[in-house]
Amino acid sequence: MLHTISLKLKHFFHVVSNVRPTVWICTYILLTPVFALVYWALPDAQFRIPDGSATDFGSWLYYSIVTITTLGFGDYTPAYGWAQAVTAIEVICGLSLFGFFLNSVGSMKSEIDVYSEIEKQKLAHAHLQKEKLILCAPAIIHNVNVFLSYCYAVTTPLARRSEDEARFNPDFKFQDMADLFKPSGLSIDNTRLPAVARLLKSAAHTSLSLDSLQTRVDMTLWPDILEDCFAFVANYQMFSSEDALSHTPITLIPHTNSATEESAESKIASDIAAWTGPLDLKKQGNLQPIIELYYFIKENSELARKLETAITKIANE
């Protein structure tokens, strides 16, 4: 029984504490004329009224104000039953409302303090995560730039590749990928592997770095970057899981100078250069994996450029 009463009292005071102070003040003020009307309605004989004093509504409003504020000047005093009962009720209401008001103010102050502390913690967390992101930024930007460099190599005919103008063109055409089996010719590439092999290896490194970034840094603070990171990783995982290029003679290890291999690569390169049909994802023989690679580069190169811009901006702030 006592436990139940205790719980109900706790709930009552919890509800009372959550009421805004302005509500209690407004109730306090509005009760004053209400009690004044009650006093006005009671017979004057219920009170001791000073000689010559008025008994209109204004006089009883004055009495109500004096009563609810517990000032009690003593000029108007309740003499009998009803007047004494109503006066006592108003005093109790005044004290209770004032107490509820103070309790509500204290509760609101505590709420403000808690909110302020939460905001401080959020700012400290954001600052720490930004520092972590800045530390990771050089490696991320490097991987992204390497990926874009190999995108440039794969999507630019060998005759047009220039180290001085090695800038990826997002508007490349399918026919521009005809030399994807040739070495990249980039200064960052000291191998003789096909440009496409280097591209896929770079995409794997970039995907891994972006995936690890999400585990090391709270990227929810930058939802746009998080979304782009997730999209890049998801695109790469989907592309690599399909093993799209495994059905072509593209080798991801140094060339064996096999005549058969070179002949097959030359045939695919010629088909790419001569392609004039629509680029859909329906089966197109040996060119189907190249078409998938085309769309992979289109989408992930755009994500890479957005990530480079966004992360660089944060690092320079």
PDB file of C-alpha atoms in Angstrom:
ATOM      1  CA  MET A   1       0.000   0.000   0.000  1.00  0.00           C
ATOM      2  CA  LEU A   2       2.718   2.474   0.991  1.00  0.00           C
ATOM      3  CA  HIS A   3       4.770   1.438  -2.016  1.00  0.00           C
ATOM      4  CA  THR A   4       1.830   2.130  -4.325  1.00  0.00           C
ATOM      5  CA  ILE A   5       1.248   5.544  -2.759  1.00  0.00           C
ATOM      6  CA  SER A   6       4.957   6.336  -3.075  1.00  0.00           C
ATOM      7  CA  LEU A   7       4.933   5.441  -6.769  1.00  0.00           C
ATOM      8  CA  LYS A   8       1.850   7.557  -7.404  1.00  0.00           C
ATOM      9  CA  LEU A   9       3.412  10.523  -5.599  1.00  0.00           C
ATOM     10  CA  LYS A  10       6.586  10.152  -7.637  1.00  0.00           C
ATOM     11  CA  HIS A  11       4.536  10.075 -10.806  1.00  0.00           C
ATOM     12  CA  PHE A  12       2.539  13.115  -9.675  1.00  0.00           C
ATOM     13  CA  PHE A  13       5.627  15.193  -8.931  1.00  0.00           C
ATOM     14  CA  HIS A  14       7.230  14.037 -12.169  1.00  0.00           C
ATOM     15  CA  VAL A  15       4.208  15.309 -14.101  1.00  0.00           C
ATOM     16  CA  VAL A  16       4.139  18.545 -12.100  1.00  0.00           C
ATOM     17  CA  SER A  17       7.844  19.126 -12.699  1.00  0.00           C
ATOM     18  CA  ASN A  18       7.374  18.837 -16.440  1.00  0.00           C
ATOM     19  CA  VAL A  19       4.751  21.597 -16.524  1.00  0.00           C
ATOM     20  CA  ARG A  20       6.280  24.858 -17.752  1.00  0.00           C
ATOM     21  CA  PRO A  21       6.655  27.691 -15.174  1.00  0.00           C
ATOM     22  CA  THR A  22       4.491  29.993 -17.289  1.00  0.00           C
ATOM     23  CA  VAL A  23       1.553  27.607 -16.821  1.00  0.00           C
ATOM     24  CA  TRP A  24       1.794  27.866 -13.039  1.00  0.00           C
ATOM     25  CA  ILE A  25       2.150  31.672 -13.159  1.00  0.00           C
ATOM     26  CA  CYS A  26      -0.867  32.019 -15.451  1.00  0.00           C
ATOM     27  CA  THR A  27      -2.906  29.712 -13.201  1.00  0.00           C
ATOM     28  CA  TYR A  28      -1.818  31.710 -10.158  1.00  0.00           C
ATOM     29  CA  ILE A  29      -2.918  34.979 -11.767  1.00  0.00           C
ATOM     30  CA  LEU A  30      -6.199  33.591 -13.140  1.00  0.00           C
ATOM     31  CA  LEU A  31      -7.263  32.180  -9.767  1.00  0.00           C
ATOM     32  CA  THR A  32      -7.174  35.658  -8.214  1.00  0.00           C
ATOM     33  CA  PRO A  33     -10.299  37.038  -9.981  1.00  0.00           C
ATOM     34  CA  VAL A  34     -12.030  33.638  -9.633  1.00  0.00           C
ATOM     35  CA  PHE A  35     -11.758  33.778  -5.836  1.00  0.00           C
ATOM     36  CA  ALA A  36     -12.684  37.468  -5.951  1.00  0.00           C
ATOM     37  CA  LEU A  37     -15.968  36.490  -7.607  1.00  0.00           C
ATOM     38  CA  VAL A  38     -16.608  33.924  -4.867  1.00  0.00           C
ATOM     39  CA  TYR A  39     -15.973  36.528  -2.142  1.00  0.00           C
ATOM     40  CA  TRP A  40     -18.207  38.986  -3.953  1.00  0.00           C
ATOM     41  CA  ALA A  41     -20.968  36.353  -4.069  1.00  0.00           C
ATOM     42  CA  LEU A  42     -20.761  35.628  -0.323  1.00  0.00           C
ATOM     43  CA  PRO A  43     -22.800  37.775   2.080  1.00  0.00           C
ATOM     44  CA  ASP A  44     -20.869  40.707   3.482  1.00  0.00           C
ATOM     45  CA  ALA A  45     -21.786  39.474   6.967  1.00  0.00           C
ATOM     46  CA  GLN A  46     -19.322  36.599   6.477  1.00  0.00           C
ATOM     47  CA  PHE A  47     -16.445  39.099   6.755  1.00  0.00           C
ATOM     48  CA  ARG A  48     -15.249  41.840   9.091  1.00  0.00           C
ATOM     49  CA  ILE A  49     -15.141  44.902   6.890  1.00  0.00           C
ATOM     50  CA  PRO A  50     -13.615  48.217   7.996  1.00  0.00           C
ATOM     51  CA  ASP A  51     -16.107  51.038   8.483  1.00  0.00           C
ATOM     52  CA  GLY A  52     -16.728  52.944   5.286  1.00  0.00           C
ATOM     53  CA  SER A  53     -14.910  50.381   3.113  1.00  0.00           C
ATOM     54  CA  ALA A  54     -16.416  49.333  -0.193  1.00  0.00           C
ATOM     55  CA  THR A  55     -17.703  45.856  -0.979  1.00  0.00           C
ATOM     56  CA  ASP A  56     -17.653  45.967  -4.801  1.00  0.00           C
ATOM     57  CA  PHE A  57     -15.765  43.531  -7.015  1.00  0.00           C
ATOM     58  CA  GLY A  58     -12.640  45.696  -6.957  1.00  0.00           C
ATOM     59  CA  SER A  59     -12.501  45.484  -3.161  1.00  0.00           C
ATOM     60  CA  TRP A  60     -12.834  41.715  -3.188  1.00  0.00           C
ATOM     61  CA  LEU A  61     -10.195  41.494  -5.935  1.00  0.00           C
ATOM     62  CA  TYR A  62      -7.857  43.393  -3.619  1.00  0.00           C
ATOM     63  CA  TYR A  63      -8.704  40.979  -0.804  1.00  0.00           C
ATOM     64  CA  SER A  64      -8.106  37.985  -3.110  1.00  0.00           C
ATOM     65  CA  ILE A  65      -4.673  39.318  -4.106  1.00  0.00           C
ATOM     66  CA  VAL A  66      -3.710  39.903  -0.468  1.00  0.00           C
ATOM     67  CA  THR A  67      -4.908  36.408   0.420  1.00  0.00           C
ATOM     68  CA  ILE A  68      -3.339  34.379  -2.409  1.00  0.00           C
ATOM     69  CA  THR A  69       0.010  36.104  -1.863  1.00  0.00           C
ATOM     70  CA  THR A  70      -0.315  35.358   1.909  1.00  0.00           C
ATOM     71  CA  LEU A  71       0.291  39.028   2.753  1.00  0.00           C
ATOM     72  CA  GLY A  72      -2.786  39.247   5.027  1.00  0.00           C
ATOM     73  CA  PHE A  73      -3.002  42.953   5.845  1.00  0.00           C
ATOM     74  CA  GLY A  74      -5.926  42.313   8.177  1.00  0.00           C
ATOM     75  CA  ASP A  75      -8.249  45.082   6.978  1.00  0.00           C
ATOM     76  CA  TYR A  76     -10.686  42.590   5.415  1.00  0.00           C
ATOM     77  CA  THR A  77     -10.892  39.404   7.478  1.00  0.00           C
ATOM     78  CA  PRO A  78     -13.068  36.271   7.226  1.00  0.00           C
ATOM     79  CA  ALA A  79     -15.344  36.010  10.267  1.00  0.00           C
ATOM     80  CA  TYR A  80     -17.483  32.937   9.680  1.00  0.00           C
ATOM     81  CA  GLY A  81     -17.584  29.473   8.087  1.00  0.00           C
ATOM     82  CA  TRP A  82     -17.775  29.926   4.318  1.00  0.00           C
ATOM     83  CA  ALA A  83     -15.588  33.005   4.230  1.00  0.00           C
ATOM     84  CA  GLN A  84     -12.946  31.274   6.361  1.00  0.00           C
ATOM     85  CA  ALA A  85     -13.119  28.063   4.259  1.00  0.00           C
ATOM     86  CA  VAL A  86     -12.773  29.856   0.920  1.00  0.00           C
ATOM     87  CA  THR A  87      -9.959  32.039   2.294  1.00  0.00           C
ATOM     88  CA  ALA A  88      -8.101  28.965   3.559  1.00  0.00           C
ATOM     89  CA  ILE A  89      -8.523  27.222   0.212  1.00  0.00           C
ATOM     90  CA  GLU A  90      -7.128  30.262  -1.628  1.00  0.00           C
ATOM     91  CA  VAL A  91      -4.123  30.432   0.697  1.00  0.00           C
ATOM     92  CA  ILE A  92      -3.399  26.727   0.134  1.00  0.00           C
ATOM     93  CA  CYS A  93      -3.782  27.168  -3.633  1.00  0.00           C
ATOM     94  CA  GLY A  94      -1.445  30.171  -3.599  1.00  0.00           C
ATOM     95  CA  LEU A  95       1.247  28.366  -1.623  1.00  0.00           C
ATOM     96  CA  SER A  96       0.907  25.183  -3.719  1.00  0.00           C
ATOM     97  CA  LEU A  97       1.046  27.001  -7.029  1.00  0.00           C
ATOM     98  CA  PHE A  98       4.062  29.009  -5.937  1.00  0.00           C
ATOM     99  CA  GLY A  99       5.784  25.797  -4.814  1.00  0.00           C
ATOM    100  CA  PHE A 100       4.957  24.093  -8.103  1.00  0.00           C
ATOM    101  CA  PHE A 101       6.303  27.146  -9.932  1.00  0.00           C
ATOM    102  CA  LEU A 102       9.645  26.993  -8.078  1.00  0.00           C
ATOM    103  CA  ASN A 103       9.852  23.232  -8.624  1.00  0.00           C
ATOM    104  CA  SER A 104       9.177  23.719 -12.329  1.00  0.00           C
ATOM    105  CA  VAL A 105      11.852  26.430 -12.560  1.00  0.00           C
ATOM    106  CA  GLY A 106      14.359  24.104 -10.894  1.00  0.00           C
ATOM    107  CA  SER A 107      13.404  21.268 -13.221  1.00  0.00           C
ATOM    108  CA  MET A 108      13.726  23.509 -16.277  1.00  0.00           C
ATOM    109  CA  LYS A 109      17.143  24.714 -15.105  1.00  0.00           C
ATOM    110  CA  SER A 110      18.286  21.115 -14.684  1.00  0.00           C
ATOM    111  CA  GLU A 111      16.968  20.345 -18.153  1.00  0.00           C
ATOM    112  CA  ILE A 112      18.870  23.314 -19.583  1.00  0.00           C
ATOM    113  CA  ASP A 113      22.038  22.220 -17.787  1.00  0.00           C
ATOM    114  CA  VAL A 114      21.689  18.669 -19.116  1.00  0.00           C
ATOM    115  CA  TYR A 115      21.040  19.951 -22.639  1.00  0.00           C
ATOM    116  CA  SER A 116      24.029  22.272 -22.379  1.00  0.00           C
ATOM    117  CA  GLU A 117      26.248  19.391 -21.232  1.00  0.00           C
ATOM    118  CA  ILE A 118      24.985  17.195 -24.080  1.00  0.00           C
ATOM    119  CA  GLU A 119      25.754  19.964 -26.576  1.00  0.00           C
ATOM    120  CA  LYS A 120      29.257  20.319 -25.115  1.00  0.00           C
ATOM    121  CA  GLN A 121      29.796  16.576 -25.451  1.00  0.00           C
ATOM    122  CA  LYS A 122      28.504  16.685 -29.031  1.00  0.00           C
ATOM    123  CA  LEU A 123      30.905  19.504 -29.886  1.00  0.00           C
ATOM    124  CA  ALA A 124      33.808  17.674 -28.247  1.00  0.00           C
ATOM    125  CA  HIS A 125      32.855  14.471 -30.098  1.00  0.00           C
ATOM    126  CA  ALA A 126      32.570  16.338 -33.409  1.00  0.00           C
ATOM    127  CA  HIS A 127      35.953  17.989 -32.859  1.00  0.00           C
ATOM    128  CA  LEU A 128      37.603  14.648 -32.051  1.00  0.00           C
ATOM    129  CA  GLN A 129      36.040  12.943 -35.074  1.00  0.00           C
ATOM    130  CA  LYS A 130      37.125  15.807 -37.324  1.00  0.00           C
ATOM    131  CA  GLU A 131      40.702  15.412 -36.105  1.00  0.00           C
ATOM    132  CA  LYS A 132      40.519  11.687 -36.869  1.00  0.00           C
ATOM    133  CA  LEU A 133      39.138  12.406 -40.328  1.00  0.00           C
ATOM    134  CA  ILE A 134      41.898  14.935 -40.995  1.00  0.00           C
ATOM    135  CA  LEU A 135      44.492  12.324 -40.001  1.00  0.00           C
ATOM    136  CA  CYS A 136      42.924   9.831 -42.418  1.00  0.00           C
ATOM    137  CA  ALA A 137      42.407  12.396 -45.183  1.00  0.00           C
ATOM    138  CA  PRO A 138      45.863  12.203 -46.875  1.00  0.00           C
ATOM    139  CA  ALA A 139      45.663   8.428 -47.366  1.00  0.00           C
ATOM    140  CA  ILE A 140      42.042   8.583 -48.526  1.00  0.00           C
ATOM    141  CA  ILE A 141      42.699  11.416 -50.978  1.00  0.00           C
ATOM    142  CA  HIS A 142      45.825   9.638 -52.281  1.00  0.00           C
ATOM    143  CA  ASN A 143      43.888   6.414 -52.934  1.00  0.00           C
ATOM    144  CA  VAL A 144      41.060   8.333 -54.587  1.00  0.00           C
ATOM    145  CA  ASN A 145      43.481  10.232 -56.836  1.00  0.00           C
ATOM    146  CA  VAL A 146      45.282   7.043 -57.819  1.00  0.00           C
ATOM    147  CA  PHE A 147      41.930   5.454 -58.641  1.00  0.00           C
ATOM    148  CA  LEU A 148      40.976   8.461 -60.795  1.00  0.00           C
ATOM    149  CA  SER A 149      44.387   8.319 -62.507  1.00  0.00           C
ATOM    150  CA  TYR A 150      43.825   4.712 -63.537  1.00  0.00           C
ATOM    151  CA  CYS A 151      40.266   5.596 -64.579  1.00  0.00           C
ATOM    152  CA  TYR A 152      41.912   8.160 -66.864  1.00  0.00           C
ATOM    153  CA  ALA A 153      44.318   5.555 -68.235  1.00  0.00           C
ATOM    154  CA  VAL A 154      41.596   2.985 -68.936  1.00  0.00           C
ATOM    155  CA  THR A 155      39.205   5.480 -70.536  1.00  0.00           C
ATOM    156  CA  THR A 156      41.763   7.318 -72.672  1.00  0.00           C
ATOM    157  CA  PRO A 157      43.219   5.879 -75.902  1.00  0.00           C
ATOM    158  CA  LEU A 158      46.947   5.310 -75.641  1.00  0.00           C
ATOM    159  CA  ALA A 159      47.674   7.909 -78.337  1.00  0.00           C
ATOM    160  CA  ARG A 160      45.938  10.618 -76.292  1.00  0.00           C
ATOM    161  CA  ARG A 161      47.403   9.776 -72.877  1.00  0.00           C
ATOM    162  CA  SER A 162      49.666  12.517 -71.612  1.00  0.00           C
ATOM    163  CA  GLU A 163      51.318  12.739 -68.224  1.00  0.00           C
ATOM    164  CA  ASP A 164      50.977  16.525 -68.397  1.00  0.00           C
ATOM    165  CA  GLU A 165      47.216  16.349 -68.948  1.00  0.00           C
ATOM    166  CA  ALA A 166      46.368  13.219 -66.971  1.00  0.00           C
ATOM    167  CA  ARG A 167      42.920  14.442 -65.974  1.00  0.00           C
ATOM    168  CA  PHE A 168      40.015  12.023 -65.939  1.00  0.00           C
ATOM    169  CA  ASN A 169      37.201  12.928 -68.323  1.00  0.00           C
ATOM    170  CA  PRO A 170      33.843  11.820 -66.847  1.00  0.00           C
ATOM    171  CA  ASP A 171      32.241  12.158 -70.289  1.00  0.00           C
ATOM    172  CA  PHE A 172      34.377   9.450 -71.867  1.00  0.00           C
ATOM    173  CA  LYS A 173      32.817   7.147 -74.439  1.00  0.00           C
ATOM    174  CA  PHE A 174      32.803   3.369 -74.547  1.00  0.00           C
ATOM    175  CA  GLN A 175      35.083   3.409 -77.589  1.00  0.00           C
ATOM    176  CA  ASP A 176      37.707   5.336 -75.531  1.00  0.00           C
ATOM    177  CA  MET A 177      38.321   2.125 -73.524  1.00  0.00           C
ATOM    178  CA  ALA A 178      39.826   0.265 -76.465  1.00  0.00           C
ATOM    179  CA  ASP A 179      43.357   0.418 -74.995  1.00  0.00           C
ATOM    180  CA  LEU A 180      42.436  -0.829 -71.523  1.00  0.00           C
ATOM    181  CA  PHE A 181      44.771  -3.833 -71.994  1.00  0.00           C
ATOM    182  CA  LYS A 182      47.767  -1.572 -72.664  1.00  0.00           C
ATOM    183  CA  PRO A 183      50.050  -0.481 -69.793  1.00  0.00           C
ATOM    184  CA  SER A 184      48.841   2.721 -68.152  1.00  0.00           C
ATOM    185  CA  GLY A 185      51.994   4.711 -68.910  1.00  0.00           C
ATOM    186  CA  LEU A 186      51.512   6.729 -65.699  1.00  0.00           C
ATOM    187  CA  SER A 187      54.477   7.790 -63.591  1.00  0.00           C
ATOM    188  CA  ILE A 188      52.879   6.166 -60.554  1.00  0.00           C
ATOM    189  CA  ASP A 189      52.826   2.802 -62.362  1.00  0.00           C
ATOM    190  CA  ASN A 190      56.207   1.081 -62.719  1.00  0.00           C
ATOM    191  CA  THR A 191      54.734  -2.215 -63.914  1.00  0.00           C
ATOM    192  CA  ARG A 192      53.815  -3.475 -67.349  1.00  0.00           C
ATOM    193  CA  LEU A 193      50.424  -4.718 -66.236  1.00  0.00           C
ATOM    194  CA  PRO A 194      47.331  -3.757 -68.243  1.00  0.00           C
ATOM    195  CA  ALA A 195      45.799  -0.447 -67.200  1.00  0.00           C
ATOM    196  CA  VAL A 196      42.563  -2.240 -66.344  1.00  0.00           C
ATOM    197  CA  ALA A 197      44.400  -4.561 -63.933  1.00  0.00           C
ATOM    198  CA  ARG A 198      45.908  -1.560 -62.160  1.00  0.00           C
ATOM    199  CA  LEU A 199      42.480   0.084 -62.084  1.00  0.00           C
ATOM    200  CA  LEU A 200      40.875  -2.908 -60.401  1.00  0.00           C
ATOM    201  CA  LYS A 201      43.687  -3.142 -57.852  1.00  0.00           C
ATOM    202  CA  SER A 202      43.378   0.582 -57.139  1.00  0.00           C
ATOM    203  CA  ALA A 203      39.590   0.241 -56.779  1.00  0.00           C
ATOM    204  CA  ALA A 204      40.155  -2.528 -54.219  1.00  0.00           C
ATOM    205  CA  HIS A 205      42.588  -0.348 -52.208  1.00  0.00           C
ATOM    206  CA  THR A 206      40.225   2.646 -52.358  1.00  0.00           C
ATOM    207  CA  SER A 207      37.246   0.529 -51.327  1.00  0.00           C
ATOM    208  CA  LEU A 208      39.205  -0.922 -48.395  1.00  0.00           C
ATOM    209  CA  SER A 209      40.355   2.520 -47.221  1.00  0.00           C
ATOM    210  CA  LEU A 210      36.828   3.955 -47.415  1.00  0.00           C
ATOM    211  CA  ASP A 211      35.407   0.949 -45.587  1.00  0.00           C
ATOM    212  CA  SER A 212      38.011   1.230 -42.810  1.00  0.00           C
ATOM    213  CA  LEU A 213      37.329   4.982 -42.589  1.00  0.00           C
ATOM    214  CA  GLN A 214      33.762   4.218 -41.533  1.00  0.00           C
ATOM    215  CA  THR A 215      35.053   2.053 -38.666  1.00  0.00           C
ATOM    216  CA  ARG A 216      37.658   4.557 -37.449  1.00  0.00           C
ATOM    217  CA  VAL A 217      35.632   7.765 -37.732  1.00  0.00           C
ATOM    218  CA  ASP A 218      32.028   8.504 -36.824  1.00  0.00           C
ATOM    219  CA  MET A 219      30.992   9.451 -40.339  1.00  0.00           C
ATOM    220  CA  THR A 220      27.372  10.054 -39.305  1.00  0.00           C
ATOM    221  CA  LEU A 221      28.555  13.605 -38.625  1.00  0.00           C
ATOM    222  CA  TRP A 222      28.997  13.944 -42.406  1.00  0.00           C
ATOM    223  CA  PRO A 223      26.027  12.009 -43.846  1.00  0.00           C
ATOM    224  CA  ASP A 224      26.742  12.982 -47.461  1.00  0.00           C
ATOM    225  CA  ILE A 225      30.310  11.671 -47.267  1.00  0.00           C
ATOM    226  CA  LEU A 226      29.126   8.543 -45.459  1.00  0.00           C
ATOM    227  CA  GLU A 227      26.566   7.881 -48.185  1.00  0.00           C
ATOM    228  CA  ASP A 228      29.177   8.288 -50.926  1.00  0.00           C
ATOM    229  CA  CYS A 229      31.659   6.027 -49.077  1.00  0.00           C
ATOM    230  CA  PHE A 230      29.000   3.357 -48.664  1.00  0.00           C
ATOM    231  CA  ALA A 231      27.988   3.636 -52.326  1.00  0.00           C
ATOM    232  CA  PHE A 232      31.597   3.316 -53.549  1.00  0.00           C
ATOM    233  CA  VAL A 233      32.262   0.260 -51.377  1.00  0.00           C
ATOM    234  CA  ALA A 234      28.933  -1.346 -52.282  1.00  0.00           C
ATOM    235  CA  ASN A 235      29.503  -0.776 -56.004  1.00  0.00           C
ATOM    236  CA  TYR A 236      32.972  -2.294 -55.834  1.00  0.00           C
ATOM    237  CA  GLN A 237      31.833  -5.304 -53.802  1.00  0.00           C
ATOM    238  CA  MET A 238      28.980  -5.949 -56.202  1.00  0.00           C
ATOM    239  CA  PHE A 239      31.246  -5.576 -59.221  1.00  0.00           C
ATOM    240  CA  SER A 240      34.010  -7.787 -57.806  1.00  0.00           C
ATOM    241  CA  SER A 241      31.590 -10.425 -56.476  1.00  0.00           C
ATOM    242  CA  GLU A 242      30.156 -10.911 -59.957  1.00  0.00           C
ATOM    243  CA  ASP A 243      33.704 -11.559 -61.171  1.00  0.00           C
ATOM    244  CA  ALA A 244      32.668  -9.813 -64.361  1.00  0.00           C
ATOM    245  CA  LEU A 245      36.106  -9.768 -65.946  1.00  0.00           C
ATOM    246  CA  SER A 246      36.891 -13.413 -65.312  1.00  0.00           C
ATOM    247  CA  HIS A 247      35.265 -14.388 -68.602  1.00  0.00           C
ATOM    248  CA  THR A 248      37.559 -12.191 -70.685  1.00  0.00           C
ATOM    249  CA  PRO A 249      41.239 -12.766 -71.480  1.00  0.00           C
ATOM    250  CA  ILE A 250      42.193  -9.913 -69.157  1.00  0.00           C
ATOM    251  CA  THR A 251      45.002 -11.153 -66.940  1.00  0.00           C
ATOM    252  CA  LEU A 252      45.700  -9.556 -63.579  1.00  0.00           C
ATOM    253  CA  ILE A 253      49.272 -10.831 -63.535  1.00  0.00           C
ATOM    254  CA  PRO A 254      52.191  -9.862 -65.817  1.00  0.00           C
ATOM    255  CA  HIS A 255      51.720 -10.800 -69.462  1.00  0.00           C
ATOM    256  CA  THR A 256      52.818 -14.242 -70.498  1.00  0.00           C
ATOM    257  CA  ASN A 257      53.179 -13.049 -74.098  1.00  0.00           C
ATOM    258  CA  SER A 258      50.850 -15.826 -75.079  1.00  0.00           C
ATOM    259  CA  ALA A 259      49.878 -15.447 -78.717  1.00  0.00           C
ATOM    260  CA  THR A 260      46.399 -16.676 -77.943  1.00  0.00           C
ATOM    261  CA  GLU A 261      45.989 -14.143 -75.151  1.00  0.00           C
ATOM    262  CA  GLU A 262      47.265 -11.253 -77.244  1.00  0.00           C
ATOM    263  CA  SER A 263      45.026 -12.266 -80.109  1.00  0.00           C
ATOM    264  CA  ALA A 264      41.952 -12.371 -77.849  1.00  0.00           C
ATOM    265  CA  GLU A 265      42.832  -9.005 -76.293  1.00  0.00           C
ATOM    266  CA  SER A 266      43.304  -7.459 -79.726  1.00  0.00           C
ATOM    267  CA  LYS A 267      39.945  -8.857 -80.844  1.00  0.00           C
ATOM    268  CA  ILE A 268      38.157  -7.324 -77.817  1.00  0.00           C
ATOM    269  CA  ALA A 269      40.009  -4.013 -78.260  1.00  0.00           C
ATOM    270  CA  SER A 270      38.914  -3.909 -81.903  1.00  0.00           C
ATOM    271  CA  ASP A 271      35.317  -4.698 -80.941  1.00  0.00           C
ATOM    272  CA  ILE A 272      35.348  -1.897 -78.363  1.00  0.00           C
ATOM    273  CA  ALA A 273      36.722   0.646 -80.825  1.00  0.00           C
ATOM    274  CA  ALA A 274      34.144  -0.382 -83.438  1.00  0.00           C
ATOM    275  CA  TRP A 275      31.178  -0.533 -81.068  1.00  0.00           C
ATOM    276  CA  THR A 276      28.180   1.517 -82.204  1.00  0.00           C
ATOM    277  CA  GLY A 277      25.233  -0.147 -80.482  1.00  0.00           C
ATOM    278  CA  PRO A 278      23.417   0.814 -77.287  1.00  0.00           C
ATOM    279  CA  LEU A 279      25.175   0.089 -73.996  1.00  0.00           C
ATOM    280  CA  ASP A 280      22.816  -2.101 -72.019  1.00  0.00           C
ATOM    281  CA  LEU A 281      23.584  -4.795 -69.495  1.00  0.00           C
ATOM    282  CA  LYS A 282      22.206  -7.641 -71.562  1.00  0.00           C
ATOM    283  CA  LYS A 283      24.601 -10.359 -72.585  1.00  0.00           C
ATOM    284  CA  GLN A 284      26.879  -9.085 -75.328  1.00  0.00           C
ATOM    285  CA  GLY A 285      29.423 -11.883 -75.518  1.00  0.00           C
ATOM    286  CA  ASN A 286      32.979 -10.925 -74.634  1.00  0.00           C
ATOM    287  CA  LEU A 287      32.043  -7.239 -74.389  1.00  0.00           C
ATOM    288  CA  GLN A 288      29.515  -7.736 -71.582  1.00  0.00           C
ATOM    289  CA  PRO A 289      32.148  -7.480 -68.775  1.00  0.00           C
ATOM    290  CA  ILE A 290      33.635  -4.393 -70.454  1.00  0.00           C
ATOM    291  CA  ILE A 291      30.209  -2.754 -70.536  1.00  0.00           C
ATOM    292  CA  GLU A 292      29.822  -3.494 -66.824  1.00  0.00           C
ATOM    293  CA  LEU A 293      33.272  -1.996 -66.231  1.00  0.00           C
ATOM    294  CA  TYR A 294      32.183   1.078 -68.226  1.00  0.00           C
ATOM    295  CA  TYR A 295      29.230   1.699 -65.902  1.00  0.00           C
ATOM    296  CA  PHE A 296      31.334   0.896 -62.844  1.00  0.00           C
ATOM    297  CA  ILE A 297      33.870   3.577 -63.807  1.00  0.00           C
ATOM    298  CA  LYS A 298      31.131   6.080 -64.654  1.00  0.00           C
ATOM    299  CA  GLU A 299      29.489   5.766 -61.244  1.00  0.00           C
ATOM    300  CA  ASN A 300      32.479   5.281 -58.977  1.00  0.00           C
ATOM    301  CA  SER A 301      34.599   7.978 -60.593  1.00  0.00           C
ATOM    302  CA  GLU A 302      31.829  10.472 -59.827  1.00  0.00           C
ATOM    303  CA  LEU A 303      31.709   9.247 -56.218  1.00  0.00           C
ATOM    304  CA  ALA A 304      35.511   9.460 -55.983  1.00  0.00           C
ATOM    305  CA  ARG A 305      35.552  13.064 -57.193  1.00  0.00           C
ATOM    306  CA  LYS A 306      32.811  14.040 -54.749  1.00  0.00           C
ATOM    307  CA  LEU A 307      34.665  12.377 -51.873  1.00  0.00           C
ATOM    308  CA  GLU A 308      37.936  14.086 -52.794  1.00  0.00           C
ATOM    309  CA  THR A 309      36.229  17.506 -52.837  1.00  0.00           C
ATOM    310  CA  ALA A 310      34.310  16.993 -49.591  1.00  0.00           C
ATOM    311  CA  ILE A 311      37.194  15.533 -47.560  1.00  0.00           C
ATOM    312  CA  THR A 312      39.640  18.152 -48.849  1.00  0.00           C
ATOM    313  CA  LYS A 313      37.210  20.900 -47.829  1.00  0.00           C
ATOM    314  CA  ILE A 314      36.938  19.523 -44.283  1.00  0.00           C
ATOM    315  CA  ALA A 315      40.719  19.110 -43.996  1.00  0.00           C
ATOM    316  CA  ASN A 316      41.251  22.740 -45.050  1.00  0.00           C
ATOM    317  CA  GLU A 317      38.658  24.262 -42.703  1.00  0.00           C
TER     318      GLU A 317
END
